[in-house]
Amino acid sequence: MRRLRAAQGLSQETLAHECGINRTYLSGVERSERNVSIDNIARIARGLKVKAHMLLDDSA
């Protein structure tokens, strides 16, 4: 998620606003400190304009 966000030139604050979630929550998700629901995965994927499965693929 961090790589996708950085590649698009988005700050955590901007992405959080696009997703409609709290920036500190998003930051915790990026650092693997929070469990993320499937609903929030979908929101983050929409904010990044990618398919949700791309956020779950750790082979990249």
Backbone as a printed PyTorch tensor [residue, N CA C, xyz], in Angstrom:
tensor([[[  0.8150,  -1.1690,   0.0000],
         [  0.0000,   0.0000,   0.0000],
         [  0.8690,   1.2470,   0.0000]],

        [[  1.9060,   1.2530,   0.7950],
         [  2.7940,   2.4170,   0.8610],
         [  3.4360,   2.6790,  -0.4910]],

        [[  3.8810,   1.6080,  -1.1750],
         [  4.5120,   1.7890,  -2.4970],
         [  3.5290,   2.3600,  -3.5050]],

        [[  2.3130,   1.8550,  -3.4980],
         [  1.2910,   2.3640,  -4.4190],
         [  0.9970,   3.8390,  -4.1370]],

        [[  0.8710,   4.1790,  -2.8600],
         [  0.5850,   5.5560,  -2.4760],
         [  1.7220,   6.4800,  -2.9000]],

        [[  2.9530,   6.0660,  -2.6200],
         [  4.1150,   6.8860,  -2.9690],
         [  4.2650,   7.0240,  -4.4820]],

        [[  3.9940,   5.9470,  -5.2090],
         [  4.1110,   5.9910,  -6.6750],
         [  3.1290,   6.9820,  -7.2800]],

        [[  2.0130,   7.1950,  -6.5990],
         [  1.0150,   8.1440,  -7.0880],
         [  1.2430,   9.5460,  -6.5330]],

        [[  2.2700,   9.6960,  -5.7040],
         [  2.5910,  11.0000,  -5.1470],
         [  1.5860,  11.4940,  -4.1230]],

        [[  0.9320,  10.5520,  -3.4360],
         [ -0.0730,  10.9220,  -2.4460],
         [  0.5110,  10.8870,  -1.0410]],

        [[  0.1520,  11.8530,  -0.2330],
         [  0.5030,  11.8060,   1.1810],
         [ -0.5100,  10.9150,   1.8870]],

        [[ -0.1720,  10.4950,   3.0920],
         [ -1.1290,   9.7100,   3.8690],
         [ -2.3900,  10.5270,   4.1150]],

        [[ -2.2300,  11.7920,   4.3810],
         [ -3.3830,  12.6510,   4.6430],
         [ -4.3030,  12.7470,   3.4330]],

        [[ -3.7100,  12.9130,   2.2610],
         [ -4.5140,  13.0040,   1.0380],
         [ -5.2380,  11.6980,   0.7640]],

        [[ -4.5300,  10.5790,   0.8850],
         [ -5.1610,   9.2840,   0.6520],
         [ -6.2690,   9.0340,   1.6650]],

        [[ -6.0120,   9.3440,   2.9200],
         [ -7.0310,   9.1460,   3.9530],
         [ -8.2810,   9.9570,   3.6300]],

        [[ -8.0930,  11.1700,   3.1670],
         [ -9.2320,  12.0070,   2.7820],
         [ -9.9880,  11.3870,   1.6110]],

        [[ -9.2610,  10.9000,   0.6160],
         [ -9.8810,  10.2500,  -0.5440],
         [-10.6720,   9.0020,  -0.1320]],

        [[-10.1560,   8.2840,   0.8620],
         [-10.7850,   7.0450,   1.3150],
         [-11.9120,   7.2850,   2.3090]],

        [[-11.8950,   8.4340,   2.9430],
         [-12.8760,   8.7160,   3.9740],
         [-12.5660,   8.0140,   5.2880]],

        [[-11.2550,   7.8100,   5.5400],
         [-10.8530,   7.2050,   6.8110],
         [ -9.8510,   8.1120,   7.5100]],

        [[ -9.6230,   7.8400,   8.7710],
         [ -8.7250,   8.6580,   9.5820],
         [ -7.2700,   8.4350,   9.1790]],

        [[ -6.4860,   9.5130,   9.1270],
         [ -5.0920,   9.4130,   8.7210],
         [ -4.2830,   8.5490,   9.6730]],

        [[ -4.5190,   8.6450,  10.9620],
         [ -3.7420,   7.8340,  11.9020],
         [ -4.0750,   6.3480,  11.7490]],

        [[ -5.3250,   6.0410,  11.4100],
         [ -5.6990,   4.6550,  11.1390],
         [ -4.9560,   4.1650,   9.8990]],

        [[ -4.9630,   4.9650,   8.8430],
         [ -4.2720,   4.5980,   7.6090],
         [ -2.7810,   4.3790,   7.8640]],

        [[ -2.1960,   5.2480,   8.6530],
         [ -0.7770,   5.1150,   8.9930],
         [ -0.5210,   3.7970,   9.7200]],

        [[ -1.3790,   3.4510,  10.6450],
         [ -1.2400,   2.1840,  11.3690],
         [ -1.3810,   0.9820,  10.4590]],

        [[ -2.2660,   1.0780,   9.4810],
         [ -2.4300,  -0.0110,   8.5140],
         [ -1.1510,  -0.1570,   7.6890]],

        [[ -0.6040,   0.9590,   7.2370],
         [  0.6410,   0.9090,   6.4510],
         [  1.7740,   0.2660,   7.2240]],

        [[  1.8350,   0.5050,   8.5130],
         [  2.9140,  -0.0370,   9.3390],
         [  2.5750,  -1.4100,   9.9130]],

        [[  1.4590,  -1.9880,   9.4670],
         [  1.0010,  -3.3060,   9.9260],
         [  0.7700,  -3.3350,  11.4290]],

        [[  0.3680,  -2.2200,  11.9830],
         [  0.0670,  -2.1510,  13.4110],
         [ -1.4190,  -2.3270,  13.6920]],

        [[ -2.2370,  -2.2720,  12.6410],
         [ -3.6850,  -2.3990,  12.7980],
         [ -4.2080,  -3.4870,  11.8810]],

        [[ -5.2180,  -4.1620,  12.3660],
         [ -5.9550,  -5.0870,  11.5090],
         [ -6.9140,  -4.2530,  10.6790]],

        [[ -7.0470,  -4.6030,   9.4260],
         [ -7.9020,  -3.8160,   8.5390],
         [ -9.0610,  -4.6840,   8.0610]],

        [[-10.2520,  -4.1110,   8.0890],
         [-11.4380,  -4.8460,   7.6480],
         [-11.4910,  -4.8770,   6.1230]],

        [[-12.2550,  -5.7960,   5.5950],
         [-12.4140,  -5.8950,   4.1440],
         [-13.0680,  -4.6280,   3.5980]],

        [[-13.9540,  -4.0230,   4.3800],
         [-14.5800,  -2.7680,   3.9490],
         [-13.5350,  -1.6650,   3.7850]],

        [[-12.6050,  -1.5850,   4.7370],
         [-11.5700,  -0.5530,   4.6320],
         [-10.5500,  -0.8700,   3.5480]],

        [[-10.3080,  -2.1500,   3.2880],
         [ -9.4420,  -2.5130,   2.1640],
         [-10.0740,  -1.9910,   0.8730]],

        [[-11.3690,  -2.1800,   0.7370],
         [-12.0720,  -1.6930,  -0.4560],
         [-12.0010,  -0.1750,  -0.5510]],

        [[-12.1560,   0.5160,   0.5640],
         [-12.0790,   1.9850,   0.5600],
         [-10.6870,   2.4660,   0.1480]],

        [[ -9.6640,   1.8290,   0.7000],
         [ -8.2940,   2.2110,   0.3760],
         [ -8.0040,   1.9230,  -1.0940]],

        [[ -8.4520,   0.7840,  -1.5770],
         [ -8.2540,   0.4410,  -2.9890],
         [ -8.9130,   1.4750,  -3.8980]],

        [[-10.1330,   1.8860,  -3.5560],
         [-10.8000,   2.9300,  -4.3580],
         [-10.0140,   4.2280,  -4.3170]],

        [[ -9.4860,   4.5760,  -3.1510],
         [ -8.6860,   5.7900,  -3.0220],
         [ -7.4200,   5.7460,  -3.8590]],

        [[ -6.8460,   4.5480,  -3.9780],
         [ -5.6310,   4.3650,  -4.7770],
         [ -5.9380,   4.0450,  -6.2400]],

        [[ -7.2240,   3.8490,  -6.5440],
         [ -7.6740,   3.5220,  -7.9000],
         [ -7.0450,   2.2200,  -8.4090]],

        [[ -7.0730,   1.2070,  -7.5230],
         [ -6.5900,  -0.1270,  -7.8740],
         [ -7.6280,  -1.1450,  -7.4090]],

        [[ -7.4860,  -2.3690,  -7.8710],
         [ -8.3400,  -3.4630,  -7.4050],
         [ -7.8820,  -3.8730,  -6.0000]],

        [[ -8.8230,  -4.2490,  -5.1620],
         [ -8.5160,  -4.5860,  -3.7660],
         [ -7.4840,  -5.7040,  -3.6520]],

        [[ -7.5210,  -6.6590,  -4.5580],
         [ -6.5710,  -7.7790,  -4.4630],
         [ -5.1250,  -7.3150,  -4.5790]],

        [[ -4.8880,  -6.1670,  -5.2080],
         [ -3.5170,  -5.6520,  -5.3150],
         [ -2.9530,  -5.2760,  -3.9440]],

        [[ -3.8090,  -4.9050,  -3.0270],
         [ -3.3540,  -4.5580,  -1.6770],
         [ -3.0330,  -5.8050,  -0.8580]],

        [[ -3.5600,  -6.9280,  -1.2770],
         [ -3.3640,  -8.1760,  -0.5520],
         [ -2.2310,  -9.0200,  -1.1220]],

        [[ -1.7100,  -8.6580,  -2.2640],
         [ -0.6570,  -9.4270,  -2.9430],
         [  0.7040,  -8.9890,  -2.4120]],

        [[  1.3590,  -9.8520,  -1.6530],
         [  2.6550,  -9.4980,  -1.0830],
         [  3.8260,  -9.9060,  -1.9670]],

        [[  3.5710, -10.3690,  -3.1880],
         [  4.6530, -10.7790,  -4.0800],
         [  5.3120,  -9.6080,  -4.7830]],

        [[  4.6920,  -8.4390,  -4.7470],
         [  5.2470,  -7.2620,  -5.4260],
         [  6.3940,  -6.6720,  -4.6590]]])
